[in-house]
PDB file of C-alpha atoms and ligand atoms in Angstrom:
ATOM      1  CA  MET Q   1     -36.654 -19.806   6.345  1.00 41.00           C
ATOM      2  CA  ALA Q   2     -34.197 -17.415   7.431  1.00 43.00           C
ATOM      3  CA  GLY Q   3     -33.603 -15.242  10.893  1.00 44.00           C
ATOM      4  CA  ALA Q   4     -36.533 -17.022  13.032  1.00 46.00           C
ATOM      5  CA  ASN Q   5     -36.701 -15.205  15.428  1.00 45.00           C
ATOM      6  CA  MET Q   6     -36.923 -11.900  13.842  1.00 49.00           C
ATOM      7  CA  THR Q   7     -39.971 -10.431  12.309  1.00 52.00           C
ATOM      8  CA  VAL Q   8     -39.942  -9.833   8.589  1.00 57.00           C
ATOM      9  CA  ASP Q   9     -43.251  -7.619   7.571  1.00 57.00           C
ATOM     10  CA  ASN Q  10     -41.610  -5.114   5.156  1.00 58.00           C
ATOM     11  CA  LYS Q  11     -42.735  -5.268   2.049  1.00 58.00           C
ATOM     12  CA  PHE Q  12     -40.886  -2.166   0.757  1.00 58.00           C
ATOM     13  CA  PRO Q  13     -37.297  -2.454  -0.043  1.00 59.00           C
ATOM     14  CA  GLY Q  14     -34.934   0.000   1.161  1.00 66.00           C
ATOM     15  CA  LYS Q  15     -32.663   0.199   4.443  1.00 74.00           C
ATOM     16  CA  ASP Q  16     -34.836  -2.258   5.822  1.00 88.00           C
ATOM     17  CA  ILE Q  17     -34.391  -6.207   5.389  1.00 93.00           C
ATOM     18  CA  THR Q  18     -37.741  -7.963   3.895  1.00 92.00           C
ATOM     19  CA  GLN Q  19     -37.934 -11.238   3.644  1.00 92.00           C
ATOM     20  CA  ASP Q  20     -37.646 -11.221  -0.491  1.00 92.00           C
ATOM     21  CA  ASP Q  21     -33.584 -10.299   0.103  1.00 94.00           C
ATOM     22  CA  ILE Q  22     -33.555 -12.870   2.813  1.00 95.00           C
ATOM     23  CA  ASP Q  23     -34.770 -15.365   0.262  1.00 95.00           C
ATOM     24  CA  GLY Q  24     -33.192 -14.173  -3.024  1.00 96.00           C
ATOM     25  CA  LYS Q  25     -30.487 -11.565  -2.700  1.00 97.00           C
ATOM     26  CA  ILE Q  26     -28.579 -12.598   0.727  1.00 98.00           C
ATOM     27  CA  PRO Q  27     -29.593 -16.362   1.034  1.00 98.00           C
ATOM     28  CA  LEU Q  28     -25.957 -17.355   1.553  1.00 98.00           C
ATOM     29  CA  VAL Q  29     -25.141 -15.227   4.639  1.00 98.00           C
ATOM     30  CA  ALA Q  30     -28.995 -15.131   5.952  1.00 97.00           C
ATOM     31  CA  LYS Q  31     -29.507 -17.708   9.045  1.00 96.00           C
ATOM     32  CA  LYS Q  32     -31.519 -20.417   8.272  1.00 95.00           C
ATOM     33  CA  SER Q  33     -32.588 -21.191  11.670  1.00 95.00           C
ATOM     34  CA  ALA Q  34     -33.092 -18.749  14.831  1.00 93.00           C
ATOM     35  CA  ASP Q  35     -29.396 -20.920  16.661  1.00 95.00           C
ATOM     36  CA  HIS Q  36     -27.605 -20.540  12.979  1.00 97.00           C
ATOM     37  CA  ARG Q  37     -24.003 -18.829  13.631  1.00 97.00           C
ATOM     38  CA  THR Q  38     -20.821 -19.252  11.834  1.00 98.00           C
ATOM     39  CA  LYS Q  39     -18.068 -20.755  13.365  1.00 98.00           C
ATOM     40  CA  PHE Q  40     -14.723 -20.828  11.438  1.00 98.00           C
ATOM     41  CA  GLU Q  41     -10.967 -21.033  12.863  1.00 98.00           C
ATOM     42  CA  CYS Q  42      -8.249 -18.632  11.794  1.00 98.00           C
ATOM     43  CA  ALA Q  43      -4.792 -19.643  11.956  1.00 98.00           C
ATOM     44  CA  GLY Q  44      -6.091 -21.383  15.488  1.00 97.00           C
ATOM     45  CA  ILE Q  45      -8.294 -18.755  16.424  1.00 98.00           C
ATOM     46  CA  GLU Q  46     -12.300 -19.933  16.507  1.00 98.00           C
ATOM     47  CA  PHE Q  47     -14.167 -17.023  15.162  1.00 98.00           C
ATOM     48  CA  GLY Q  48     -17.924 -16.850  16.224  1.00 98.00           C
ATOM     49  CA  GLY Q  49     -17.498 -19.401  18.950  1.00 98.00           C
ATOM     50  CA  ALA Q  50     -17.166 -18.310  23.387  1.00 98.00           C
ATOM     51  CA  LEU Q  51     -13.658 -16.602  22.436  1.00 98.00           C
ATOM     52  CA  VAL Q  52     -13.755 -13.013  21.780  1.00 98.00           C
ATOM     53  CA  PRO Q  53     -10.725 -12.507  19.636  1.00 98.00           C
ATOM     54  CA  VAL Q  54      -8.848  -9.891  19.517  1.00 98.00           C
ATOM     55  CA  MET Q  55      -6.861  -7.836  17.077  1.00 99.00           C
ATOM     56  CA  ALA Q  56      -4.614  -5.205  17.825  1.00 98.00           C
ATOM     57  CA  GLY Q  57      -1.847  -3.414  16.303  1.00 98.00           C
ATOM     58  CA  PRO Q  58      -0.903   0.287  14.446  1.00 98.00           C
ATOM     59  CA  ASN Q  59      -2.736   2.116  11.376  1.00 96.00           C
ATOM     60  CA  THR Q  60       0.142   2.140   9.623  1.00 96.00           C
ATOM     61  CA  VAL Q  61       3.131  -0.802   9.104  1.00 97.00           C
ATOM     62  CA  GLU Q  62       6.280   2.068  10.090  1.00 96.00           C
ATOM     63  CA  SER Q  63       9.166  -0.027  10.401  1.00 97.00           C
ATOM     64  CA  GLU Q  64      10.283  -3.438  11.480  1.00 98.00           C
ATOM     65  CA  GLU Q  65      11.631  -2.226  14.394  1.00 98.00           C
ATOM     66  CA  LEU Q  66       7.677  -0.340  15.494  1.00 98.00           C
ATOM     67  CA  ILE Q  67       5.691  -3.849  14.242  1.00 98.00           C
ATOM     68  CA  VAL Q  68       8.198  -6.210  16.689  1.00 98.00           C
ATOM     69  CA  LYS Q  69       7.962  -4.183  19.384  1.00 98.00           C
ATOM     70  CA  THR Q  70       4.053  -3.481  18.603  1.00 98.00           C
ATOM     71  CA  ALA Q  71       3.205  -7.348  18.709  1.00 98.00           C
ATOM     72  CA  LYS Q  72       5.494  -8.348  21.486  1.00 98.00           C
ATOM     73  CA  GLY Q  73       3.655  -6.089  23.925  1.00 98.00           C
ATOM     74  CA  ILE Q  74       0.098  -6.941  22.114  1.00 98.00           C
ATOM     75  CA  LYS Q  75       0.742 -10.674  22.657  1.00 98.00           C
ATOM     76  CA  ALA Q  76       2.001  -9.714  26.314  1.00 98.00           C
ATOM     77  CA  ALA Q  77      -1.222  -8.523  27.074  1.00 98.00           C
ATOM     78  CA  GLY Q  78      -3.482 -11.008  25.569  1.00 98.00           C
ATOM     79  CA  ALA Q  79      -4.237 -10.014  21.697  1.00 98.00           C
ATOM     80  CA  HIS Q  80      -4.758 -12.886  19.081  1.00 98.00           C
ATOM     81  CA  PHE Q  81      -4.041 -11.284  15.887  1.00 98.00           C
ATOM     82  CA  LEU Q  82      -1.830  -8.597  14.792  1.00 98.00           C
ATOM     83  CA  ARG Q  83      -3.296  -5.914  12.649  1.00 98.00           C
ATOM     84  CA  GLY Q  84      -1.134  -2.737  10.448  1.00 98.00           C
ATOM     85  CA  GLY Q  85      -1.346  -1.420   7.157  1.00 97.00           C
ATOM     86  CA  ALA Q  86       0.780  -2.301   4.493  1.00 98.00           C
ATOM     87  CA  PHE Q  87      -1.274  -1.173   1.883  1.00 97.00           C
ATOM     88  CA  LYS Q  88      -3.412   2.311   2.736  1.00 92.00           C
ATOM     89  CA  PRO Q  89      -6.208   4.015   2.045  1.00 92.00           C
ATOM     90  CA  LEU Q  90      -5.041   7.706   3.106  1.00 90.00           C
ATOM     91  CA  THR Q  91      -7.638  10.048   2.299  1.00 89.00           C
ATOM     92  CA  PHE Q  92      -5.544  12.089  -0.005  1.00 92.00           C
ATOM     93  CA  PRO Q  93      -3.160  11.434  -2.334  1.00 91.00           C
ATOM     94  CA  TYR Q  94      -0.168  12.767  -1.794  1.00 92.00           C
ATOM     95  CA  ARG Q  95       2.830  10.622  -0.106  1.00 89.00           C
ATOM     96  CA  SER Q  96       5.911  12.108   2.363  1.00 88.00           C
ATOM     97  CA  PRO Q  97       7.992  10.662   5.243  1.00 85.00           C
ATOM     98  CA  LYS Q  98       4.885  11.112   7.558  1.00 82.00           C
ATOM     99  CA  PHE Q  99       2.130   9.970   5.046  1.00 86.00           C
ATOM    100  CA  PHE Q 100       3.551   6.782   3.759  1.00 89.00           C
ATOM    101  CA  GLU Q 101       2.604   3.318   2.948  1.00 94.00           C
ATOM    102  CA  PRO Q 102       4.796   0.890   3.784  1.00 96.00           C
ATOM    103  CA  ARG Q 103       3.467  -1.407   0.332  1.00 97.00           C
ATOM    104  CA  GLU Q 104       5.898  -5.120   0.237  1.00 98.00           C
ATOM    105  CA  ASP Q 105       8.144  -3.740   3.198  1.00 98.00           C
ATOM    106  CA  GLY Q 106       5.289  -3.613   5.483  1.00 98.00           C
ATOM    107  CA  LEU Q 107       4.431  -7.055   4.877  1.00 98.00           C
ATOM    108  CA  LYS Q 108       7.509  -8.225   5.266  1.00 98.00           C
ATOM    109  CA  TRP Q 109       7.650  -6.907   8.649  1.00 98.00           C
ATOM    110  CA  LEU Q 110       4.665  -8.211   9.598  1.00 98.00           C
ATOM    111  CA  GLN Q 111       6.070 -11.478   8.604  1.00 98.00           C
ATOM    112  CA  VAL Q 112       8.751 -10.530  10.653  1.00 98.00           C
ATOM    113  CA  ALA Q 113       6.462  -9.967  14.052  1.00 98.00           C
ATOM    114  CA  LYS Q 114       4.568 -13.342  13.267  1.00 98.00           C
ATOM    115  CA  GLN Q 115       7.877 -15.380  13.302  1.00 98.00           C
ATOM    116  CA  GLU Q 116       8.786 -13.713  16.288  1.00 98.00           C
ATOM    117  CA  THR Q 117       5.594 -13.213  18.950  1.00 98.00           C
ATOM    118  CA  GLY Q 118       3.187 -15.998  16.844  1.00 98.00           C
ATOM    119  CA  LEU Q 119       0.419 -14.062  16.157  1.00 98.00           C
ATOM    120  CA  PRO Q 120      -1.136 -14.610  13.273  1.00 98.00           C
ATOM    121  CA  ILE Q 121      -1.484 -11.490  10.364  1.00 98.00           C
ATOM    122  CA  VAL Q 122      -4.791  -9.729   9.343  1.00 98.00           C
ATOM    123  CA  THR Q 123      -4.340  -6.444   7.140  1.00 98.00           C
ATOM    124  CA  GLU Q 124      -5.917  -4.694   4.360  1.00 98.00           C
ATOM    125  CA  VAL Q 125      -6.397  -5.590   0.771  1.00 98.00           C
ATOM    126  CA  MET Q 126      -7.171  -2.570  -1.346  1.00 98.00           C
ATOM    127  CA  GLU Q 127      -6.573  -3.392  -5.217  1.00 98.00           C
ATOM    128  CA  ILE Q 128      -6.849  -6.626  -7.123  1.00 98.00           C
ATOM    129  CA  SER Q 129      -3.478  -7.062  -8.283  1.00 98.00           C
ATOM    130  CA  LYS Q 130      -2.033  -6.751  -5.229  1.00 98.00           C
ATOM    131  CA  ILE Q 131      -4.058  -9.743  -3.785  1.00 98.00           C
ATOM    132  CA  ASP Q 132      -2.045 -12.301  -4.057  1.00 98.00           C
ATOM    133  CA  ILE Q 133       0.766 -10.634  -2.497  1.00 98.00           C
ATOM    134  CA  VAL Q 134      -1.001  -9.307   0.583  1.00 98.00           C
ATOM    135  CA  ALA Q 135      -2.601 -13.191   0.789  1.00 98.00           C
ATOM    136  CA  GLN Q 136       0.515 -15.010   0.820  1.00 98.00           C
ATOM    137  CA  ASN Q 137       1.840 -12.419   3.968  1.00 98.00           C
ATOM    138  CA  CYS Q 138      -1.028 -12.432   5.849  1.00 98.00           C
ATOM    139  CA  ASP Q 139      -3.785 -14.928   7.710  1.00 98.00           C
ATOM    140  CA  MET Q 140      -6.628 -12.848   7.328  1.00 98.00           C
ATOM    141  CA  LEU Q 141      -7.671 -10.282   4.732  1.00 99.00           C
ATOM    142  CA  GLN Q 142      -9.211  -7.024   5.798  1.00 98.00           C
ATOM    143  CA  ILE Q 143     -11.743  -5.183   3.278  1.00 98.00           C
ATOM    144  CA  GLY Q 144     -11.582  -1.476   4.796  1.00 98.00           C
ATOM    145  CA  THR Q 145     -15.183   0.308   4.735  1.00 98.00           C
ATOM    146  CA  ARG Q 146     -14.258   2.442   1.612  1.00 98.00           C
ATOM    147  CA  ASN Q 147     -14.022  -0.716  -0.565  1.00 98.00           C
ATOM    148  CA  MET Q 148     -17.074  -2.408   1.391  1.00 98.00           C
ATOM    149  CA  GLN Q 149     -18.873  -1.995  -2.288  1.00 98.00           C
ATOM    150  CA  ASN Q 150     -16.125  -2.510  -4.508  1.00 98.00           C
ATOM    151  CA  TYR Q 151     -17.702  -5.727  -5.793  1.00 98.00           C
ATOM    152  CA  PRO Q 152     -14.964  -6.972  -8.342  1.00 98.00           C
ATOM    153  CA  LEU Q 153     -11.913  -6.574  -5.164  1.00 99.00           C
ATOM    154  CA  LEU Q 154     -14.940  -8.618  -2.948  1.00 99.00           C
ATOM    155  CA  THR Q 155     -15.480 -11.405  -5.839  1.00 98.00           C
ATOM    156  CA  GLU Q 156     -11.930 -11.714  -6.792  1.00 98.00           C
ATOM    157  CA  VAL Q 157     -10.656 -11.730  -2.579  1.00 98.00           C
ATOM    158  CA  GLY Q 158     -13.775 -14.421  -2.180  1.00 98.00           C
ATOM    159  CA  LYS Q 159     -12.189 -16.115  -4.708  1.00 98.00           C
ATOM    160  CA  THR Q 160      -9.058 -16.751  -2.894  1.00 98.00           C
ATOM    161  CA  GLY Q 161     -10.794 -18.996  -0.316  1.00 98.00           C
ATOM    162  CA  MET Q 162      -9.260 -17.092   2.799  1.00 98.00           C
ATOM    163  CA  PRO Q 163     -11.224 -15.742   5.849  1.00 98.00           C
ATOM    164  CA  VAL Q 164     -12.157 -11.992   5.169  1.00 98.00           C
ATOM    165  CA  MET Q 165     -13.139  -9.544   7.867  1.00 98.00           C
ATOM    166  CA  LEU Q 166     -15.478  -6.803   5.648  1.00 99.00           C
ATOM    167  CA  LYS Q 167     -15.224  -4.029   7.596  1.00 98.00           C
ATOM    168  CA  ARG Q 168     -18.928  -1.855   6.952  1.00 98.00           C
ATOM    169  CA  GLY Q 169     -19.137   1.396   4.683  1.00 98.00           C
ATOM    170  CA  TYR Q 170     -19.473   4.526   7.502  1.00 98.00           C
ATOM    171  CA  GLY Q 171     -22.414   5.499   4.864  1.00 97.00           C
ATOM    172  CA  ALA Q 172     -24.107   1.461   4.656  1.00 97.00           C
ATOM    173  CA  SER Q 173     -27.205  -0.256   5.810  1.00 96.00           C
ATOM    174  CA  LEU Q 174     -27.232  -3.358   7.119  1.00 97.00           C
ATOM    175  CA  ARG Q 175     -28.730  -4.052   4.195  1.00 97.00           C
ATOM    176  CA  ASP Q 176     -26.227  -2.961   1.881  1.00 97.00           C
ATOM    177  CA  TRP Q 177     -23.146  -4.709   4.115  1.00 98.00           C
ATOM    178  CA  LEU Q 178     -24.850  -8.039   3.668  1.00 98.00           C
ATOM    179  CA  MET Q 179     -25.511  -7.811   0.277  1.00 98.00           C
ATOM    180  CA  ALA Q 180     -21.678  -7.214  -0.038  1.00 98.00           C
ATOM    181  CA  ALA Q 181     -20.869  -9.940   1.922  1.00 99.00           C
ATOM    182  CA  GLU Q 182     -22.916 -12.300  -0.032  1.00 98.00           C
ATOM    183  CA  TYR Q 183     -20.537 -11.732  -2.637  1.00 99.00           C
ATOM    184  CA  ILE Q 184     -18.071 -12.777  -1.155  1.00 99.00           C
ATOM    185  CA  ALA Q 185     -20.426 -15.685   0.460  1.00 98.00           C
ATOM    186  CA  LEU Q 186     -20.902 -16.725  -3.217  1.00 98.00           C
ATOM    187  CA  GLU Q 187     -17.257 -17.239  -3.828  1.00 98.00           C
ATOM    188  CA  HIS Q 188     -16.586 -19.418  -0.430  1.00 98.00           C
ATOM    189  CA  ASP Q 189     -20.197 -21.497  -1.689  1.00 98.00           C
ATOM    190  CA  ARG Q 190     -18.833 -21.917  -5.168  1.00 98.00           C
ATOM    191  CA  LEU Q 191     -15.287 -23.426  -4.012  1.00 98.00           C
ATOM    192  CA  GLY Q 192     -17.140 -25.757  -2.028  1.00 98.00           C
ATOM    193  CA  GLN Q 193     -16.143 -24.579   1.643  1.00 98.00           C
ATOM    194  CA  GLN Q 194     -17.331 -23.093   4.938  1.00 96.00           C
ATOM    195  CA  GLN Q 195     -18.157 -19.342   4.716  1.00 97.00           C
ATOM    196  CA  LYS Q 196     -15.691 -17.656   6.454  1.00 98.00           C
ATOM    197  CA  ILE Q 197     -16.654 -13.861   6.921  1.00 98.00           C
ATOM    198  CA  LEU Q 198     -16.179 -11.488   9.799  1.00 98.00           C
ATOM    199  CA  LEU Q 199     -18.483  -8.474   9.477  1.00 99.00           C
ATOM    200  CA  CYS Q 200     -16.628  -5.591  11.713  1.00 99.00           C
ATOM    201  CA  GLU Q 201     -18.710  -2.578  12.267  1.00 98.00           C
ATOM    202  CA  ARG Q 202     -15.885   0.518  12.460  1.00 98.00           C
ATOM    203  CA  GLY Q 203     -18.347   3.662  12.264  1.00 98.00           C
ATOM    204  CA  ILE Q 204     -20.710   5.226  10.739  1.00 98.00           C
ATOM    205  CA  VAL Q 205     -21.435   8.498   9.740  1.00 96.00           C
ATOM    206  CA  ALA Q 206     -23.700  10.705  12.155  1.00 94.00           C
ATOM    207  CA  ASN Q 207     -24.432  14.623  12.268  1.00 91.00           C
ATOM    208  CA  HIS Q 208     -23.212  14.708  15.789  1.00 91.00           C
ATOM    209  CA  THR Q 209     -20.535  12.742  17.101  1.00 92.00           C
ATOM    210  CA  HIS Q 210     -19.480  14.708  20.472  1.00 91.00           C
ATOM    211  CA  ARG Q 211     -16.401  15.666  19.505  1.00 91.00           C
ATOM    212  CA  ALA Q 212     -15.404  17.751  16.388  1.00 87.00           C
ATOM    213  CA  THR Q 213     -12.340  15.374  15.969  1.00 84.00           C
ATOM    214  CA  SER Q 214     -14.571  12.458  16.182  1.00 87.00           C
ATOM    215  CA  ARG Q 215     -15.660  11.910  12.683  1.00 87.00           C
ATOM    216  CA  PHE Q 216     -17.921   8.698  12.778  1.00 96.00           C
ATOM    217  CA  LEU Q 217     -20.604   7.147  15.950  1.00 97.00           C
ATOM    218  CA  LEU Q 218     -20.098   3.450  16.700  1.00 98.00           C
ATOM    219  CA  ASP Q 219     -22.855   1.295  15.973  1.00 98.00           C
ATOM    220  CA  LEU Q 220     -23.445  -0.841  18.533  1.00 98.00           C
ATOM    221  CA  GLN Q 221     -27.181  -1.847  18.128  1.00 97.00           C
ATOM    222  CA  VAL Q 222     -25.854  -3.206  14.727  1.00 98.00           C
ATOM    223  CA  ILE Q 223     -24.720  -6.132  16.645  1.00 98.00           C
ATOM    224  CA  PRO Q 224     -27.744  -7.600  17.796  1.00 97.00           C
ATOM    225  CA  ALA Q 225     -29.416  -5.999  14.609  1.00 96.00           C
ATOM    226  CA  ALA Q 226     -27.059  -7.783  12.113  1.00 97.00           C
ATOM    227  CA  GLN Q 227     -27.444 -11.281  14.074  1.00 96.00           C
ATOM    228  CA  GLU Q 228     -31.156 -11.483  14.216  1.00 95.00           C
ATOM    229  CA  ILE Q 229     -30.187 -11.955  10.036  1.00 96.00           C
ATOM    230  CA  THR Q 230     -26.837 -13.817   9.722  1.00 98.00           C
ATOM    231  CA  HIS Q 231     -24.852 -16.371  10.706  1.00 98.00           C
ATOM    232  CA  LEU Q 232     -21.485 -14.325  10.322  1.00 98.00           C
ATOM    233  CA  PRO Q 233     -19.545 -13.197  13.378  1.00 98.00           C
ATOM    234  CA  ILE Q 234     -19.652  -9.580  13.618  1.00 98.00           C
ATOM    235  CA  MET Q 235     -16.888  -7.839  15.378  1.00 98.00           C
ATOM    236  CA  SER Q 236     -16.434  -4.180  16.159  1.00 98.00           C
ATOM    237  CA  ASP Q 237     -13.440  -1.555  15.820  1.00 98.00           C
ATOM    238  CA  PRO Q 238     -13.880   0.995  18.371  1.00 98.00           C
ATOM    239  CA  SER Q 239     -10.533   3.115  17.565  1.00 97.00           C
ATOM    240  CA  HIS Q 240     -11.883   3.995  13.794  1.00 96.00           C
ATOM    241  CA  ALA Q 241     -15.507   4.281  15.272  1.00 97.00           C
ATOM    242  CA  THR Q 242     -14.657   6.745  17.945  1.00 96.00           C
ATOM    243  CA  PHE Q 243     -11.693   8.686  16.467  1.00 95.00           C
ATOM    244  CA  TRP Q 244     -10.880   9.139  20.352  1.00 96.00           C
ATOM    245  CA  GLN Q 245      -8.757   6.831  22.213  1.00 97.00           C
ATOM    246  CA  PRO Q 246     -10.323   8.193  25.667  1.00 97.00           C
ATOM    247  CA  TRP Q 247     -13.665   6.731  24.474  1.00 97.00           C
ATOM    248  CA  VAL Q 248     -12.198   3.623  23.630  1.00 98.00           C
ATOM    249  CA  LYS Q 249     -11.927   1.473  26.766  1.00 98.00           C
ATOM    250  CA  SER Q 250     -15.358   1.756  27.429  1.00 98.00           C
ATOM    251  CA  MET Q 251     -16.887   1.056  23.755  1.00 98.00           C
ATOM    252  CA  MET Q 252     -14.434  -1.957  23.668  1.00 98.00           C
ATOM    253  CA  LEU Q 253     -17.040  -3.313  26.887  1.00 98.00           C
ATOM    254  CA  ALA Q 254     -19.516  -2.010  25.464  1.00 98.00           C
ATOM    255  CA  SER Q 255     -19.472  -4.107  22.317  1.00 98.00           C
ATOM    256  CA  ILE Q 256     -18.844  -7.611  24.615  1.00 98.00           C
ATOM    257  CA  ALA Q 257     -21.801  -6.847  26.468  1.00 98.00           C
ATOM    258  CA  ALA Q 258     -23.612  -6.347  23.446  1.00 98.00           C
ATOM    259  CA  GLY Q 259     -22.600  -9.644  22.017  1.00 98.00           C
ATOM    260  CA  ALA Q 260     -19.488  -8.674  19.328  1.00 98.00           C
ATOM    261  CA  ASP Q 261     -18.013 -11.489  18.336  1.00 98.00           C
ATOM    262  CA  GLY Q 262     -14.148 -10.211  18.117  1.00 98.00           C
ATOM    263  CA  LEU Q 263     -12.698  -6.872  18.882  1.00 98.00           C
ATOM    264  CA  MET Q 264     -10.379  -4.561  17.023  1.00 98.00           C
ATOM    265  CA  LEU Q 265      -8.342  -1.650  18.224  1.00 98.00           C
ATOM    266  CA  GLU Q 266      -4.961   0.351  17.246  1.00 98.00           C
ATOM    267  CA  VAL Q 267      -2.276   0.257  19.597  1.00 98.00           C
ATOM    268  CA  HIS Q 268       1.272   2.195  19.250  1.00 98.00           C
ATOM    269  CA  PRO Q 269       3.660   1.674  21.574  1.00 98.00           C
ATOM    270  CA  ASP Q 270       3.918   5.802  21.150  1.00 97.00           C
ATOM    271  CA  PRO Q 271       0.935   7.040  19.982  1.00 97.00           C
ATOM    272  CA  VAL Q 272       1.720  10.606  20.434  1.00 96.00           C
ATOM    273  CA  ASN Q 273       4.409  10.124  17.638  1.00 94.00           C
ATOM    274  CA  ALA Q 274       1.998   7.848  15.744  1.00 94.00           C
ATOM    275  CA  ALA Q 275       2.363   7.947  11.870  1.00 90.00           C
ATOM    276  CA  VAL Q 276      -1.269   8.490  11.229  1.00 88.00           C
ATOM    277  CA  ASP Q 277      -4.384   8.868  13.662  1.00 89.00           C
ATOM    278  CA  PRO Q 278      -2.386   9.502  16.706  1.00 93.00           C
ATOM    279  CA  LEU Q 279      -5.674  10.519  18.390  1.00 94.00           C
ATOM    280  CA  GLN Q 280      -6.984   7.049  18.650  1.00 95.00           C
ATOM    281  CA  CYS Q 281      -4.454   5.016  19.187  1.00 96.00           C
ATOM    282  CA  SER Q 282      -3.894   3.233  22.477  1.00 98.00           C
ATOM    283  CA  SER Q 283      -0.382   2.427  23.985  1.00 98.00           C
ATOM    284  CA  LEU Q 284       0.441  -0.706  25.051  1.00 98.00           C
ATOM    285  CA  GLU Q 285       0.097   0.241  28.834  1.00 98.00           C
ATOM    286  CA  GLN Q 286      -3.425   1.466  27.792  1.00 98.00           C
ATOM    287  CA  PHE Q 287      -3.899  -1.414  26.000  1.00 98.00           C
ATOM    288  CA  ASP Q 288      -3.098  -3.918  28.785  1.00 98.00           C
ATOM    289  CA  ASP Q 289      -5.773  -2.085  31.293  1.00 98.00           C
ATOM    290  CA  ILE Q 290      -8.103  -2.552  28.630  1.00 98.00           C
ATOM    291  CA  MET Q 291      -7.327  -5.807  28.234  1.00 98.00           C
ATOM    292  CA  LYS Q 292      -7.823  -6.390  31.936  1.00 98.00           C
ATOM    293  CA  ALA Q 293     -11.308  -5.020  32.019  1.00 98.00           C
ATOM    294  CA  CYS Q 294     -12.332  -7.065  29.084  1.00 98.00           C
ATOM    295  CA  ARG Q 295     -12.059  -9.643  30.981  1.00 98.00           C
ATOM    296  CA  PRO Q 296     -14.901 -10.094  33.660  1.00 98.00           C
ATOM    297  CA  VAL Q 297     -17.304  -8.169  31.251  1.00 98.00           C
ATOM    298  CA  ALA Q 298     -16.811 -11.203  28.703  1.00 98.00           C
ATOM    299  CA  GLN Q 299     -17.078 -13.764  31.576  1.00 98.00           C
ATOM    300  CA  ALA Q 300     -20.093 -11.674  32.559  1.00 98.00           C
ATOM    301  CA  VAL Q 301     -21.558 -12.198  29.046  1.00 98.00           C
ATOM    302  CA  GLY Q 302     -20.704 -16.231  28.926  1.00 98.00           C
ATOM    303  CA  ARG Q 303     -17.728 -15.312  26.457  1.00 98.00           C
ATOM    304  CA  THR Q 304     -13.999 -15.354  27.203  1.00 98.00           C
ATOM    305  CA  VAL Q 305     -11.043 -12.924  25.376  1.00 98.00           C
ATOM    306  CA  ASP Q 306      -8.467 -15.541  26.474  1.00 97.00           C
ATOM    307  CA  ALA Q 307      -7.725 -18.702  23.860  1.00 89.00           C
TER     308      ALA Q 307
HETATM  309  C1  PEP I   1      -7.644   0.283   9.229  1.00 92.79           C
HETATM  310  O1  PEP I   1      -8.158  -0.752  10.012  1.00 92.79           O
HETATM  311  O2  PEP I   1      -6.600   0.892   9.438  1.00 92.79           O
HETATM  312  C2  PEP I   1      -8.542   1.201   8.557  1.00 92.79           C
HETATM  313  C3  PEP I   1      -8.439   2.227   7.340  1.00 92.79           C
HETATM  314  O3  PEP I   1      -9.971   1.189   8.870  1.00 92.79           O
HETATM  315  P1  PEP I   1     -11.310   1.656   8.503  1.00 92.79           P
HETATM  316  O4  PEP I   1     -11.457   1.242   6.890  1.00 92.79           O
HETATM  317  O5  PEP I   1     -12.487   1.134   9.002  1.00 92.79           O
HETATM  318  O6  PEP I   1     -11.319   3.118   8.174  1.00 92.79           O
HETATM  319 MN1   MN I   2      -6.625   2.986  10.743  1.00 92.79          MN
END
């Protein structure tokens, strides 16, 4: 019986998750008992345990110099993973010196940053034909919000057996999200391995977000909601959710207090001049301040941000 501490009495499929869903549609990602939690290791960092791993870095891997400088700065402040987009889901098709995708070059620069700092890499994969090259150059594959329901991509990414971070589609219910995770879980199961899937809440569409520039609303309550149903760890990305740097610190702290099993945020050494999304990214100094604030909050809920 999955999710033993929840009441599943909704007989009608919809946004709510029914017992039929748990039994027949998400048997692999559903909890088998109230205290069932998946723990897995990726590049020596444990997910789903007491540690709340922190992933930080720029939106776009703009240059080798930028990514190495960022990696050194976030490592000094206590980050566990370096993030950064090489293959980017820009919302419009035109590329320019400002809006560019570093693609394979970005992967190379991420590797340089890893060699210099030892930080493992998480980066996005958007298309099946690039899975091999991205997988060879990262420790965890990221599926972005726009691809959460790209089922052929999920299946092929699952077949690599690598740890996958599945961001929530910005219009997706928890039910949609867990069913998408099941596609990856099925492949991990077929490989006979443990499920290495990390859910990541990154903001959902809402009518009111309190600022015109804020496109999304951080759904904090999806953290305990997910934990009622699934054994998979769930993390929070307040940068993409708030789209407004001054709100990132409080939402980081709130995410830890709500039980998040990991955090992602965008950090850039020179936010004003960030190629993409300058309003949401934190400077290295702001990141250091955020990490310092995270420590006592994590401790208060029996967690830690120090590996
Ligand atoms: C990102 O992490 O840079 C990103 C594009 O995230 P999302 O898919 O949540 O928009
Ligand atoms: Mn981004």
